[in-house]
């Protein structure tokens, strides 16, 4: 299958100072052809990657800092719009992402195929990123079981649950142009077209972003008087998701099927989209993909990096009656397990993934303090220490990414929705890490480990009270907590 190529490329020298005078003139003329960059700029250039001045502090430079608070990461400046840089990008290439060109390709990719039946989701996603991701996979499973091979993109709305709590269009978070190149192995996602979708109308509201930029969040609703479920066969597009739990139930059914390695013909057909999806069809929006690629290059510069999903936020600890025997709440114990598994550093850098804001807010509480508040305070102190001093006696750098990385990138849209966008960036950094450490009581960890398994990245561990255990080596891991 041909790879969807939507990134214009240009090769330039590392240093303009080395150019001849003639080449300088040509370079200036080339730049004059590029649209001017403003707050809503559609074109951006990214500095070569893999440089020594990546912005991350070394453990040695951190040692003199106040250990009670983490040193703020000094990421290299990122322009207001960003582009997707291929994994193979060399350090002397200048990668360019043109948002206008991508939008044109996206609209073409989302054209309706008139001979293919289309479904429209009637409920909204809720909860955190990975619970929403499970529901997304569930509705695709429903569509496959019902014979629908196209899904109406504006009917799929994500929720910035831990940020603005607002709805976000699916195609603003994920690369739908890339996704649709995997059809028919995955269902196509299509835009609203009244010619083919006469029984819904497009609605939605306009949200004003930072800098006065206005963005419409489109969604669709049925505009007919009849019961769309009783008249499903004549309703265009057909409704999908008869209750809010149906998508999650469908996802769980699919996971049980893959766990048992069943060869049931009908179920095999219904769930066939899962492996191509998790192995590569699902990809962040090009803006977010650029951040993943850029940080991946930094983290792996000169060696390997580990993604460590430290799920020790207080909400997890307070769920102490669920899967209690599998949980480790004390971060010091988790780190001891890592050092036991790896007496010598297996990587040059550790990316620690956790919700800093949540933990810091909990640590500031002055009322209703319980044992979980105390534990959270202790864990946060440990995090701040390793972020400042490093791991393995300071030989390994420890960094953070996520929402702050998205906010620093400067785009008003993704800055507003940095909570869910940062979660996506973190997820795909975890997927592309050399070593991944997480916990089986987290959907985030399980989805990341399974995505890595289907991409041939097999060094995956979950921390349990006994230490680290290897997972997703010979088969994907089933979340059962």
Coordinates of C-alpha atoms in Angstrom, one line a residue:
X1 CA 0.0 0.0 0.0
X2 CA 1.4 3.4 -0.9
X3 CA 2.3 5.6 2.0
X4 CA 0.3 8.8 2.1
X5 CA 2.8 11.6 1.3
X6 CA 1.6 15.0 2.4
X7 CA 4.8 16.6 3.5
X8 CA 6.6 18.9 1.0
X9 CA 10.3 18.4 1.5
X10 CA 13.2 20.7 0.9
X11 CA 16.9 20.2 1.5
X12 CA 19.1 23.0 2.6
X13 CA 22.6 23.4 3.9
X14 CA 23.3 23.4 7.7
X15 CA 24.6 26.9 7.6
X16 CA 23.7 29.8 5.3
X17 CA 27.0 31.3 6.0
X18 CA 28.6 28.6 3.9
X19 CA 26.6 29.5 0.8
X20 CA 28.2 31.4 -2.1
X21 CA 26.8 34.9 -2.8
X22 CA 24.9 33.5 -5.7
X23 CA 23.3 30.8 -3.6
X24 CA 22.3 33.4 -1.0
X25 CA 20.4 35.4 -3.7
X26 CA 18.7 32.2 -4.8
X27 CA 17.8 31.4 -1.2
X28 CA 16.3 34.8 -0.6
X29 CA 14.3 34.5 -3.8
X30 CA 13.0 31.1 -2.6
X31 CA 12.0 32.5 0.8
X32 CA 10.1 35.4 -0.9
X33 CA 7.9 32.7 -2.5
X34 CA 6.8 31.4 0.8
X35 CA 3.7 33.0 2.3
X36 CA 4.4 35.3 5.2
X37 CA 4.1 33.8 8.7
X38 CA 1.6 35.3 11.1
X39 CA -0.3 34.0 14.1
X40 CA -2.5 31.9 11.8
X41 CA 0.5 31.0 9.7
X42 CA 0.2 27.9 7.5
X43 CA 4.0 27.4 6.9
X44 CA 6.7 26.7 9.3
X45 CA 10.4 25.7 9.2
X46 CA 11.9 23.5 11.9
X47 CA 15.6 23.7 12.9
X48 CA 17.8 20.6 12.3
X49 CA 17.5 18.0 15.0
X50 CA 20.0 16.1 17.0
X51 CA 22.0 19.2 18.1
X52 CA 23.9 19.5 21.3
X53 CA 21.7 22.6 22.3
X54 CA 18.5 20.6 22.5
X55 CA 17.4 22.5 25.5
X56 CA 17.4 19.6 28.0
X57 CA 19.5 20.1 31.1
X58 CA 22.1 17.5 32.0
X59 CA 21.9 15.9 35.4
X60 CA 25.2 17.6 36.2
X61 CA 23.8 21.1 35.5
X62 CA 20.7 20.3 37.6
X63 CA 22.6 19.3 40.7
X64 CA 23.0 23.0 41.8
X65 CA 19.3 23.7 41.5
X66 CA 16.7 23.8 44.2
X67 CA 15.6 20.2 44.5
X68 CA 12.2 21.0 46.0
X69 CA 11.0 22.1 42.6
X70 CA 11.7 20.7 39.1
X71 CA 13.9 22.8 36.8
X72 CA 11.8 24.1 34.0
X73 CA 12.8 22.5 30.7
X74 CA 14.2 24.9 28.2
X75 CA 12.9 23.4 25.0
X76 CA 14.2 24.8 21.8
X77 CA 11.9 27.5 20.4
X78 CA 9.1 26.1 18.3
X79 CA 7.3 28.4 15.8
X80 CA 3.6 28.9 16.0
X81 CA 2.7 26.2 13.5
X82 CA 4.5 23.0 13.2
X83 CA 5.0 20.2 10.7
X84 CA 5.3 16.5 10.6
X85 CA 8.9 15.4 10.2
X86 CA 9.5 11.9 8.9
X87 CA 11.4 9.5 11.2
X88 CA 14.2 9.4 8.6
X89 CA 14.8 13.1 8.6
X90 CA 18.5 13.8 8.8
X91 CA 20.0 16.6 10.8
X92 CA 20.8 18.8 7.8
X93 CA 17.3 18.7 6.3
X94 CA 14.8 21.6 6.7
X95 CA 11.4 20.0 6.9
X96 CA 8.4 22.1 5.9
X97 CA 4.7 21.5 6.7
X98 CA 2.2 23.4 4.7
X99 CA -1.2 23.5 6.5
X100 CA -3.0 24.8 3.4
X101 CA -1.7 21.9 1.3
X102 CA -2.6 19.4 4.0
X103 CA -6.1 20.8 4.3
X104 CA -6.6 20.5 0.6
X105 CA -5.4 16.9 0.7
X106 CA -7.6 16.2 3.7
X107 CA -10.7 17.4 2.0
X108 CA -9.9 15.3 -1.0
X109 CA -9.3 12.2 1.2
X110 CA -12.6 12.7 3.0
X111 CA -14.8 12.8 -0.1
X112 CA -17.8 10.5 0.1
X113 CA -17.7 7.3 -1.9
X114 CA -21.4 7.3 -3.0
X115 CA -21.6 3.5 -3.4
X116 CA -20.5 2.8 0.2
X117 CA -22.9 2.9 3.1
X118 CA -22.2 5.5 5.7
X119 CA -22.9 5.5 9.5
X120 CA -23.1 8.4 11.9
X121 CA -22.4 8.2 15.6
X122 CA -25.1 9.6 17.8
X123 CA -23.4 9.8 21.2
X124 CA -20.4 11.7 22.5
X125 CA -17.1 10.5 23.9
X126 CA -16.3 11.1 27.6
X127 CA -13.7 10.3 30.2
X128 CA -9.9 10.5 29.5
X129 CA -8.0 10.1 26.2
X130 CA -7.6 6.3 26.3
X131 CA -11.2 5.6 27.4
X132 CA -12.3 7.7 24.4
X133 CA -9.8 5.9 22.2
X134 CA -11.4 2.6 23.2
X135 CA -14.9 4.0 22.3
X136 CA -13.6 5.1 18.9
X137 CA -12.3 1.6 18.2
X138 CA -15.7 0.3 19.5
X139 CA -17.7 2.4 17.0
X140 CA -15.6 1.2 14.2
X141 CA -16.2 -2.4 15.3
X142 CA -19.9 -1.7 15.4
X143 CA -19.8 -0.2 11.9
X144 CA -17.9 -3.3 10.6
X145 CA -20.4 -5.6 12.1
X146 CA -23.3 -3.7 10.6
X147 CA -21.8 -3.5 7.1
X148 CA -20.9 0.2 7.1
X149 CA -17.5 1.0 5.6
X150 CA -17.7 4.8 5.9
X151 CA -18.2 6.8 9.0
X152 CA -19.2 10.5 9.2
X153 CA -16.2 12.3 10.6
X154 CA -18.2 15.3 12.2
X155 CA -20.2 12.8 14.1
X156 CA -17.1 11.7 16.0
X157 CA -16.3 14.3 18.7
X158 CA -13.6 14.0 21.3
X159 CA -13.7 15.7 24.6
X160 CA -10.9 17.8 26.3
X161 CA -12.0 16.2 29.6
X162 CA -9.2 17.4 31.9
X163 CA -8.8 20.8 30.1
X164 CA -11.5 22.9 28.7
X165 CA -14.1 20.1 28.7
X166 CA -15.1 21.2 25.2
X167 CA -15.7 19.0 22.1
X168 CA -13.0 18.6 19.4
X169 CA -13.4 17.4 15.9
X170 CA -11.8 14.0 15.2
X171 CA -9.8 15.3 12.2
X172 CA -8.2 18.1 14.3
X173 CA -6.5 15.5 16.6
X174 CA -5.8 12.6 14.1
X175 CA -4.4 12.4 10.6
X176 CA -7.5 11.4 8.7
X177 CA -5.8 11.8 5.3
X178 CA -3.3 9.2 6.4
X179 CA -6.0 7.0 7.9
X180 CA -8.0 6.8 4.7
X181 CA -5.1 5.5 2.7
X182 CA -5.6 2.2 4.7
X183 CA -9.1 1.7 3.3
X184 CA -10.5 -0.9 2.8
X185 CA -8.5 -2.4 5.7
X186 CA -10.0 0.3 8.0
X187 CA -13.4 2.1 7.5
X188 CA -13.1 5.4 5.7
X189 CA -13.9 8.7 7.6
X190 CA -15.8 11.1 5.4
X191 CA -17.0 14.7 5.6
X192 CA -20.6 15.9 5.6
X193 CA -22.1 16.2 2.2
X194 CA -25.9 17.0 2.1
X195 CA -26.2 15.3 -1.3
X196 CA -25.4 11.9 0.3
X197 CA -26.4 12.7 3.9
X198 CA -29.8 14.3 3.5
X199 CA -31.2 13.3 6.9
X200 CA -28.6 15.1 9.0
X201 CA -27.6 18.8 9.1
X202 CA -24.4 20.3 10.2
X203 CA -24.4 22.4 13.4
X204 CA -21.8 23.3 15.9
X205 CA -20.4 26.4 17.5
X206 CA -17.6 28.8 16.8
X207 CA -14.9 29.1 19.5
X208 CA -12.7 32.1 19.7
X209 CA -9.1 31.2 20.3
X210 CA -6.2 33.2 21.6
X211 CA -5.4 36.1 19.3
X212 CA -9.0 36.4 18.1
X213 CA -8.8 33.3 15.8
X214 CA -12.2 31.8 15.4
X215 CA -12.6 28.0 14.9
X216 CA -15.8 26.2 14.1
X217 CA -16.4 22.8 15.7
X218 CA -18.8 21.1 13.3
X219 CA -21.1 18.4 14.3
X220 CA -24.2 16.8 12.8
X221 CA -27.7 16.1 14.1
X222 CA -30.6 14.4 12.5
X223 CA -33.2 16.7 11.0
X224 CA -36.0 14.2 10.4
X225 CA -39.3 13.6 12.3
X226 CA -39.2 9.9 12.2
X227 CA -37.5 7.5 14.7
X228 CA -34.1 7.0 13.0
X229 CA -33.6 3.6 14.7
X230 CA -37.0 2.2 13.6
X231 CA -36.4 3.6 10.1
X232 CA -32.7 2.9 10.0
X233 CA -32.7 1.3 6.6
X234 CA -34.0 4.5 4.9
X235 CA -32.0 7.0 7.1
X236 CA -29.0 8.5 5.4
X237 CA -26.5 8.2 7.1
X238 CA -27.6 5.4 9.3
X239 CA -27.4 6.0 13.1
X240 CA -24.8 4.0 15.0
X241 CA -24.3 3.5 18.7
X242 CA -27.8 2.9 20.2
X243 CA -26.6 3.6 23.8
X244 CA -23.6 5.2 25.3
X245 CA -22.0 2.0 26.4
X246 CA -22.4 0.0 23.2
X247 CA -19.1 1.3 21.7
X248 CA -17.2 0.3 24.9
X249 CA -18.9 -3.1 24.9
X250 CA -17.9 -3.6 21.3
X251 CA -14.3 -2.7 22.1
X252 CA -14.2 -5.2 25.0
X253 CA -15.6 -7.9 22.8
X254 CA -13.0 -7.2 20.2
X255 CA -10.2 -7.4 22.8
X256 CA -11.5 -10.8 24.1
X257 CA -11.5 -12.1 20.5
X258 CA -7.9 -11.1 19.9
X259 CA -6.8 -12.4 23.3
X260 CA -8.3 -15.8 22.5
X261 CA -6.8 -15.8 19.0
X262 CA -10.2 -17.0 17.7
X263 CA -10.7 -17.9 14.1
X264 CA -14.4 -17.3 13.9
X265 CA -14.9 -16.2 10.3
X266 CA -17.5 -13.5 11.0
X267 CA -15.7 -12.0 14.0
X268 CA -12.4 -12.2 12.1
X269 CA -13.9 -10.0 9.4
X270 CA -15.5 -7.6 11.9
X271 CA -12.4 -7.1 13.9
X272 CA -9.9 -7.2 11.0
X273 CA -9.4 -3.4 11.1
X274 CA -7.8 -3.5 14.5
X275 CA -4.3 -4.7 13.6
X276 CA -3.7 -2.2 10.7
X277 CA -5.1 0.5 12.9
X278 CA -2.9 -0.1 15.9
X279 CA 0.1 -0.8 13.8
X280 CA 0.1 2.5 11.9
X281 CA -3.2 3.7 10.5
X282 CA -4.0 5.8 13.6
X283 CA -1.6 8.7 13.6
X284 CA -1.6 12.1 15.3
X285 CA -2.6 15.2 13.3
X286 CA 0.5 16.5 11.4
X287 CA 1.0 19.3 13.9
X288 CA 1.1 16.9 16.8
X289 CA 3.1 14.4 14.8
X290 CA 5.8 17.0 14.3
X291 CA 6.1 17.4 18.1
X292 CA 6.4 13.6 18.5
X293 CA 9.1 13.4 15.8
X294 CA 11.0 16.4 17.1
X295 CA 11.0 15.2 20.7
X296 CA 11.7 11.6 19.7
X297 CA 14.9 12.9 17.9
X298 CA 15.9 14.8 21.0
X299 CA 15.3 12.0 23.4
X300 CA 17.2 9.5 21.3
X301 CA 20.1 11.8 20.3
X302 CA 23.2 9.8 21.0
X303 CA 21.5 6.7 22.4
X304 CA 18.2 5.2 23.5
X305 CA 15.3 6.5 25.6
X306 CA 12.8 5.0 27.9
X307 CA 9.2 6.1 28.4
X308 CA 8.1 5.6 32.0
X309 CA 4.4 5.9 32.6
X310 CA 4.4 6.6 36.4
X311 CA 0.7 6.2 37.1
X312 CA 0.9 7.4 40.7
X313 CA -1.6 10.3 40.5
X314 CA -3.9 10.5 43.6
X315 CA -7.0 9.4 41.7
X316 CA -5.4 6.1 41.0
X317 CA -4.4 5.6 44.6
X318 CA -7.9 6.4 45.8
X319 CA -9.3 3.6 43.7
X320 CA -7.6 1.2 46.1
X321 CA -10.4 -1.3 46.0
X322 CA -9.9 -2.0 42.3
X323 CA -7.1 -4.4 41.3
X324 CA -5.4 -3.8 44.6
X325 CA -3.0 -6.7 44.3
X326 CA -1.6 -5.3 41.0
X327 CA -1.0 -1.7 42.1
X328 CA 2.2 0.0 43.3
X329 CA 1.4 3.4 44.7
X330 CA 4.8 4.4 46.1
X331 CA 7.1 5.8 43.4
X332 CA 10.3 5.0 45.3
X333 CA 9.3 1.3 45.2
X334 CA 8.7 1.5 41.5
X335 CA 12.1 3.1 40.9
X336 CA 13.7 0.4 43.0
X337 CA 12.1 -2.2 40.8
X338 CA 13.5 -0.5 37.7
X339 CA 17.0 -0.4 39.2
X340 CA 16.7 -4.0 40.1
X341 CA 15.7 -4.9 36.5
X342 CA 18.4 -2.7 35.0
X343 CA 21.5 -2.4 37.4
X344 CA 23.2 -0.4 34.7
X345 CA 21.5 2.3 32.6
X346 CA 19.8 0.8 29.5
X347 CA 19.1 4.2 28.0
X348 CA 20.5 7.7 27.9
X349 CA 17.3 9.5 28.7
X350 CA 14.1 8.7 30.6
X351 CA 10.8 10.4 29.6
X352 CA 8.7 10.4 32.7
X353 CA 5.0 10.6 31.9
X354 CA 2.6 11.8 34.6
X355 CA 0.0 14.6 35.3
X356 CA 2.2 17.2 37.0
X357 CA -0.6 19.7 37.4
X358 CA -2.9 17.2 39.0
X359 CA -0.2 16.1 41.5
X360 CA 0.9 19.7 42.3
X361 CA -2.7 20.8 42.9
X362 CA -3.3 17.9 45.2
X363 CA 0.0 18.7 47.1
X364 CA -1.3 22.2 47.8
X365 CA -4.4 21.1 49.6
X366 CA -4.8 22.4 53.1
X367 CA -8.1 20.7 54.0
X368 CA -9.5 17.2 53.8
X369 CA -5.9 15.8 53.8
X370 CA -5.8 12.0 53.8
X371 CA -3.2 9.3 53.4
X372 CA -3.4 9.7 49.6
X373 CA -2.6 13.4 49.9
X374 CA 0.5 12.5 52.0
X375 CA 1.5 9.8 49.5
X376 CA 1.1 12.2 46.6
X377 CA 3.3 14.8 48.3
X378 CA 6.0 12.1 48.8
X379 CA 5.8 10.9 45.2
X380 CA 6.0 14.5 43.9
X381 CA 9.1 15.1 45.9
X382 CA 10.7 11.9 44.4
X383 CA 9.7 13.0 40.8
X384 CA 11.2 16.5 41.4
X385 CA 14.4 14.9 42.7
X386 CA 14.9 12.6 39.7
X387 CA 13.9 15.3 37.2
X388 CA 16.6 17.5 38.7
X389 CA 19.3 14.9 39.5
X390 CA 18.6 12.2 36.9
X391 CA 18.5 8.4 37.5
X392 CA 21.2 5.9 37.9
X393 CA 23.3 8.3 40.1
X394 CA 22.8 11.1 37.7
X395 CA 24.0 9.2 34.6
X396 CA 20.6 9.3 32.9
X397 CA 18.7 12.4 32.1
X398 CA 15.0 12.6 33.1
X399 CA 12.7 14.8 31.2
X400 CA 9.0 15.6 30.8
X401 CA 6.8 16.4 27.8
X402 CA 3.1 16.3 27.3
X403 CA 0.8 19.4 27.6
X404 CA 3.6 21.9 28.3
X405 CA 5.3 20.8 25.0
X406 CA 2.1 21.5 23.1
X407 CA 1.6 24.9 24.8
X408 CA 5.2 25.9 24.0
X409 CA 4.6 25.2 20.3
X410 CA 2.4 28.3 20.2
X411 CA -0.5 27.3 18.0
X412 CA -3.7 28.8 19.4
X413 CA -5.9 25.8 18.7
X414 CA -3.6 23.1 20.2
X415 CA -2.6 25.4 23.0
X416 CA -6.2 25.7 24.0
X417 CA -6.6 21.9 23.9
X418 CA -3.2 21.1 25.3
X419 CA -4.6 18.6 27.8
X420 CA -5.8 16.0 25.3
X421 CA -3.2 17.0 22.6
X422 CA -0.4 16.6 25.1
X423 CA -1.8 13.2 26.0
X424 CA -1.6 12.1 22.3
X425 CA 2.0 13.4 22.1
X426 CA 2.9 11.5 25.2
X427 CA 1.2 8.3 24.0
X428 CA 3.1 8.3 20.7
X429 CA 6.4 9.1 22.4
X430 CA 5.7 6.0 24.6
X431 CA 4.9 3.9 21.5
X432 CA 8.2 4.9 19.8
X433 CA 10.4 4.6 22.8
X434 CA 13.2 2.0 23.0
X435 CA 11.9 0.7 26.4
X436 CA 8.4 1.2 27.8
X437 CA 7.5 0.8 31.5
X438 CA 3.9 1.2 32.6
X439 CA 1.2 -0.5 34.7
X440 CA -1.4 -3.0 33.8
X441 CA -4.1 -1.1 35.8
X442 CA -3.9 1.8 33.2
X443 CA -5.6 1.7 29.8
X444 CA -2.9 4.2 28.7
X445 CA -0.1 1.7 29.5
X446 CA -2.0 -1.3 28.0
X447 CA -2.8 0.5 24.7
X448 CA 0.8 1.8 24.4
X449 CA 2.2 -1.7 25.0
X450 CA -0.1 -3.3 22.5
X451 CA 0.7 -0.7 19.8
X452 CA 4.3 -1.4 20.4
X453 CA 3.8 -5.1 20.1
X454 CA 2.1 -4.8 16.7
X455 CA 5.0 -2.5 15.6
X456 CA 7.6 -5.1 16.6
X457 CA 8.8 -3.1 19.7
X458 CA 8.9 -5.8 22.3
X459 CA 10.8 -4.4 25.3
X460 CA 7.8 -3.6 27.4
X461 CA 7.4 -3.9 31.2
X462 CA 4.6 -3.4 33.8
X463 CA 5.5 -2.7 37.4
X464 CA 3.8 -4.9 40.0
X465 CA 4.5 -5.3 43.7
X466 CA 7.1 -8.0 42.9
X467 CA 9.0 -5.7 40.5
X468 CA 9.0 -5.4 36.7
X469 CA 7.4 -8.1 34.6
X470 CA 7.8 -8.4 30.8
X471 CA 4.6 -8.0 28.8
X472 CA 3.5 -7.9 25.1
X473 CA 6.4 -10.0 23.9
X474 CA 4.6 -12.9 22.2
X475 CA 1.0 -11.6 22.2
X476 CA -0.8 -8.3 23.0
X477 CA -1.9 -7.7 26.6
X478 CA -5.5 -7.7 27.6
X479 CA -6.6 -5.0 30.0
X480 CA -8.8 -6.8 32.6
X481 CA -8.7 -4.4 35.6

